[in-house]
Amino acid sequence: MNSILDILKPLKSFALAGGLAAAVGMAAPIASAQSADAEVSESRGHHHRGRRARHHRGRRMAAELNLTDAQRAQLREYRESARPRMQAAREAGDREAMRALHREMRERFQSVLTPEQRERAQELRRERAQRRVDRRVERMTERLELSATQQQQVRGILQGAAQQRRALREQARLDGEAPREAMQALRERTRTQVQSVLTSEQQSRAAELREQRRERRGERGERRGRRDHRAR
């Protein structure tokens, strides 16, 4: 049953992509934070493309929030001070340490903002989440030929999941612990709900696309392995 959303983008990345972004929307680039899973598993090419994208989102966020020079300087100073710790955690594959750093960065970012800027950041986060939902529905419609009714049903499922993720992240912020089990359970429920909306033909097509995606990932892994071997 771990099927349909895998043809788009794993819900894990939907929930965790950009550790700091999960808390403040497009603010992650400002703190130069990355999700623990992306840091450990993504390819170098994707890593650099993702970093450029986060950089551009960060510039947009800074403009949207009208950050002052003093605020930018504070964030830049903390980013530089956190860089060695992030690098060490990344090289060690220490996901817990990376998550702790992400939480620390999030709190530092929030402390720099004014109340008005924090409210605006929340609005931007909600807008960004809605755009993600819309893009996923569009991709599913294109690949699986969803009907108008199915589109509405899937959109409702994804919007509900996004709201639950926000609640889990807020609780995690208060508790200081990553809600990994709760997030995993939410992903499984969402997959099952989306799967139930599809016809048997659409489910078969989704399985085919998922297998093609796995094969491409395997080919990329082999190419990376050969490059690393030649570099030694």
Coordinates of C-alpha atoms in Angstrom, one line a residue:
M1 CA 0.0 0.0 0.0
N2 CA 3.0 2.3 0.0
S3 CA 2.2 3.4 -3.5
I4 CA 0.6 6.4 -5.1
L5 CA 2.5 9.3 -3.6
D6 CA 5.8 7.6 -4.3
I7 CA 5.3 8.4 -8.0
L8 CA 5.4 12.0 -7.2
K9 CA 7.6 12.7 -4.3
P10 CA 7.9 10.8 -1.0
L11 CA 5.7 12.1 1.7
K12 CA 8.7 11.9 3.9
S13 CA 10.3 14.7 2.0
F14 CA 6.9 16.5 1.9
A15 CA 7.0 16.4 5.7
L16 CA 10.7 16.9 6.3
A17 CA 12.1 18.7 3.3
G18 CA 14.3 21.5 4.5
G19 CA 14.4 21.0 8.3
L20 CA 14.0 24.6 9.0
A21 CA 11.5 25.1 6.2
A22 CA 9.2 22.8 8.0
A23 CA 8.8 25.4 10.7
V24 CA 9.1 28.7 9.0
G25 CA 8.1 28.1 5.4
M26 CA 10.7 29.5 3.0
A27 CA 13.1 30.6 5.8
A28 CA 15.3 27.6 5.7
P29 CA 17.7 29.0 3.1
I30 CA 18.4 32.1 5.3
A31 CA 19.8 29.7 8.0
S32 CA 21.4 27.5 5.3
A33 CA 19.7 24.4 6.9
Q34 CA 18.9 21.2 5.1
S35 CA 16.8 18.2 6.1
A36 CA 18.6 15.4 7.7
D37 CA 17.4 12.9 5.1
A38 CA 18.4 15.1 2.2
E39 CA 21.8 15.7 3.8
V40 CA 22.5 12.0 4.1
S41 CA 21.0 10.5 1.0
E42 CA 20.6 12.9 -1.9
S43 CA 23.0 13.0 -4.8
R44 CA 25.6 15.7 -5.1
G45 CA 23.9 17.2 -8.2
H46 CA 20.6 17.3 -6.5
H47 CA 22.2 18.7 -3.4
H48 CA 23.6 21.7 -5.3
R49 CA 20.4 22.3 -7.2
G50 CA 18.4 22.2 -4.0
R51 CA 20.8 24.5 -2.3
R52 CA 20.5 27.1 -5.1
A53 CA 16.7 26.8 -4.9
R54 CA 16.7 27.3 -1.2
H55 CA 19.0 30.3 -1.6
H56 CA 16.5 31.9 -4.0
R57 CA 13.6 31.1 -1.7
G58 CA 15.5 32.6 1.2
R59 CA 16.0 35.8 -0.8
R60 CA 12.3 36.0 -1.5
M61 CA 11.5 35.3 2.1
A62 CA 13.8 38.1 3.3
A63 CA 12.1 40.5 0.8
E64 CA 8.6 39.3 1.9
L65 CA 9.4 39.8 5.6
N66 CA 11.3 43.0 4.9
L67 CA 14.2 41.9 7.1
T68 CA 16.4 44.8 8.3
D69 CA 20.2 44.8 7.8
A70 CA 20.6 44.1 11.5
Q71 CA 18.3 41.0 11.3
R72 CA 20.2 39.7 8.2
A73 CA 23.5 40.2 10.0
Q74 CA 22.3 38.3 13.1
L75 CA 21.1 35.4 11.0
R76 CA 24.3 35.4 8.9
E77 CA 26.4 35.4 12.1
Y78 CA 24.6 32.4 13.6
R79 CA 24.7 30.6 10.3
E80 CA 28.5 30.9 10.2
S81 CA 28.8 29.8 13.8
A82 CA 26.6 26.7 13.2
R83 CA 28.3 25.7 10.0
P84 CA 31.1 23.6 11.6
R85 CA 28.6 21.7 13.8
M86 CA 26.3 21.0 10.8
Q87 CA 29.3 19.9 8.8
A88 CA 30.5 17.5 11.5
A89 CA 27.0 16.1 12.0
R90 CA 26.6 15.6 8.3
E91 CA 29.9 13.8 7.8
A92 CA 29.1 11.6 10.8
G93 CA 25.6 10.9 9.5
D94 CA 24.3 12.0 12.9
R95 CA 20.6 12.7 12.0
E96 CA 19.7 13.5 15.6
A97 CA 22.4 16.1 15.9
M98 CA 21.3 17.6 12.6
R99 CA 17.6 17.7 13.8
A100 CA 18.7 19.4 17.0
L101 CA 20.6 22.0 15.0
H102 CA 17.5 22.6 12.8
R103 CA 15.4 23.2 15.9
E104 CA 18.0 25.5 17.2
M105 CA 18.1 27.4 13.9
R106 CA 14.4 27.6 13.8
E107 CA 14.2 29.1 17.3
R108 CA 17.0 31.5 16.5
F109 CA 15.2 32.6 13.3
Q110 CA 12.0 33.1 15.2
S111 CA 13.7 35.1 17.9
V112 CA 15.1 37.6 15.4
L113 CA 11.7 38.3 13.8
T114 CA 9.2 40.9 15.1
P115 CA 5.6 39.7 15.9
E116 CA 4.4 41.1 12.6
Q117 CA 7.1 39.2 10.7
R118 CA 6.3 36.0 12.5
E119 CA 2.7 36.3 11.5
R120 CA 3.7 37.0 7.9
A121 CA 6.0 34.0 7.9
Q122 CA 3.1 31.8 9.0
E123 CA 1.0 33.1 6.1
L124 CA 3.8 32.4 3.7
R125 CA 4.1 28.9 5.1
R126 CA 0.4 28.2 4.5
E127 CA 0.6 29.6 1.0
R128 CA 3.6 27.5 0.2
A129 CA 1.9 24.4 1.6
Q130 CA -1.1 25.0 -0.6
R131 CA 1.0 25.4 -3.7
R132 CA 2.7 22.1 -2.9
V133 CA -0.7 20.4 -2.7
D134 CA -1.8 22.0 -6.0
R135 CA 1.4 20.8 -7.7
R136 CA 0.9 17.3 -6.5
V137 CA -2.7 17.2 -7.6
E138 CA -1.7 18.5 -11.0
R139 CA 1.0 15.9 -11.4
M140 CA -1.3 13.1 -10.4
T141 CA -3.9 14.4 -12.8
E142 CA -1.4 14.5 -15.6
R143 CA 0.0 11.0 -15.0
L144 CA -3.1 9.1 -13.8
E145 CA -5.8 11.1 -15.5
L146 CA -7.8 11.9 -12.4
S147 CA -11.3 13.0 -12.8
A148 CA -12.6 16.3 -11.4
T149 CA -14.1 14.4 -8.5
Q150 CA -10.9 12.6 -7.8
Q151 CA -8.9 15.8 -7.9
Q152 CA -11.2 17.3 -5.3
Q153 CA -10.9 14.2 -3.1
V154 CA -7.1 14.0 -3.3
R155 CA -6.7 17.8 -2.7
G156 CA -8.8 17.4 0.5
I157 CA -6.7 14.5 1.7
L158 CA -3.5 16.3 1.1
Q159 CA -4.7 19.5 2.7
G160 CA -5.9 17.6 5.8
A161 CA -2.5 15.8 6.0
A162 CA -0.7 19.2 5.7
Q163 CA -2.7 20.6 8.6
Q164 CA -1.9 17.5 10.8
R165 CA 1.8 17.8 9.9
R166 CA 1.7 21.4 11.1
A167 CA 0.1 20.4 14.3
L168 CA 2.7 17.6 14.9
R169 CA 5.6 20.0 14.1
E170 CA 4.2 22.6 16.6
Q171 CA 3.9 19.9 19.2
A172 CA 7.5 18.8 18.4
R173 CA 8.6 22.4 18.9
L174 CA 7.1 22.5 22.4
D175 CA 8.4 19.0 23.3
G176 CA 11.8 19.4 21.7
E177 CA 11.5 15.9 20.1
A178 CA 10.9 14.9 16.5
P179 CA 7.5 13.1 16.1
R180 CA 9.0 10.5 13.8
E181 CA 6.5 7.7 14.6
A182 CA 3.5 10.0 14.4
M183 CA 4.7 11.4 11.0
Q184 CA 5.2 7.9 9.7
A185 CA 1.7 6.9 10.8
L186 CA 0.4 10.1 9.1
R187 CA 2.2 9.2 5.8
E188 CA 0.7 5.7 5.8
R189 CA -2.8 7.0 6.5
T190 CA -2.4 9.5 3.7
R191 CA -1.2 6.9 1.2
T192 CA -4.0 4.6 2.1
Q193 CA -6.6 7.4 1.7
V194 CA -5.2 8.5 -1.7
Q195 CA -5.0 4.9 -2.8
S196 CA -8.7 4.4 -2.0
V197 CA -9.6 7.2 -4.4
L198 CA -8.0 5.6 -7.4
T199 CA -9.5 3.0 -9.8
S200 CA -7.7 -0.4 -10.2
E201 CA -6.3 0.8 -13.5
Q202 CA -4.9 4.0 -11.9
Q203 CA -3.4 1.9 -9.1
S204 CA -1.7 -0.3 -11.7
R205 CA -0.3 2.7 -13.5
A206 CA 0.9 4.2 -10.3
A207 CA 2.8 1.0 -9.5
E208 CA 4.4 1.1 -13.0
L209 CA 5.6 4.7 -12.4
R210 CA 6.8 3.9 -9.0
E211 CA 8.9 1.0 -10.4
Q212 CA 10.3 3.2 -13.1
R213 CA 11.3 5.8 -10.5
R214 CA 13.1 3.1 -8.4
E215 CA 15.0 2.0 -11.5
R216 CA 16.2 5.5 -12.2
R217 CA 17.3 5.9 -8.6
G218 CA 19.3 2.7 -8.9
E219 CA 21.0 3.8 -12.1
R220 CA 21.9 7.2 -10.5
G221 CA 23.3 5.3 -7.6
E222 CA 25.5 3.1 -9.8
R223 CA 26.8 6.2 -11.7
R224 CA 27.7 7.9 -8.4
G225 CA 29.5 4.7 -7.3
R226 CA 31.5 4.6 -10.4
R227 CA 32.4 8.3 -10.1
D228 CA 33.4 7.9 -6.5
H229 CA 35.6 4.9 -7.4
R230 CA 37.4 6.8 -10.1
A231 CA 38.0 9.7 -7.7
R232 CA 39.8 7.5 -5.2

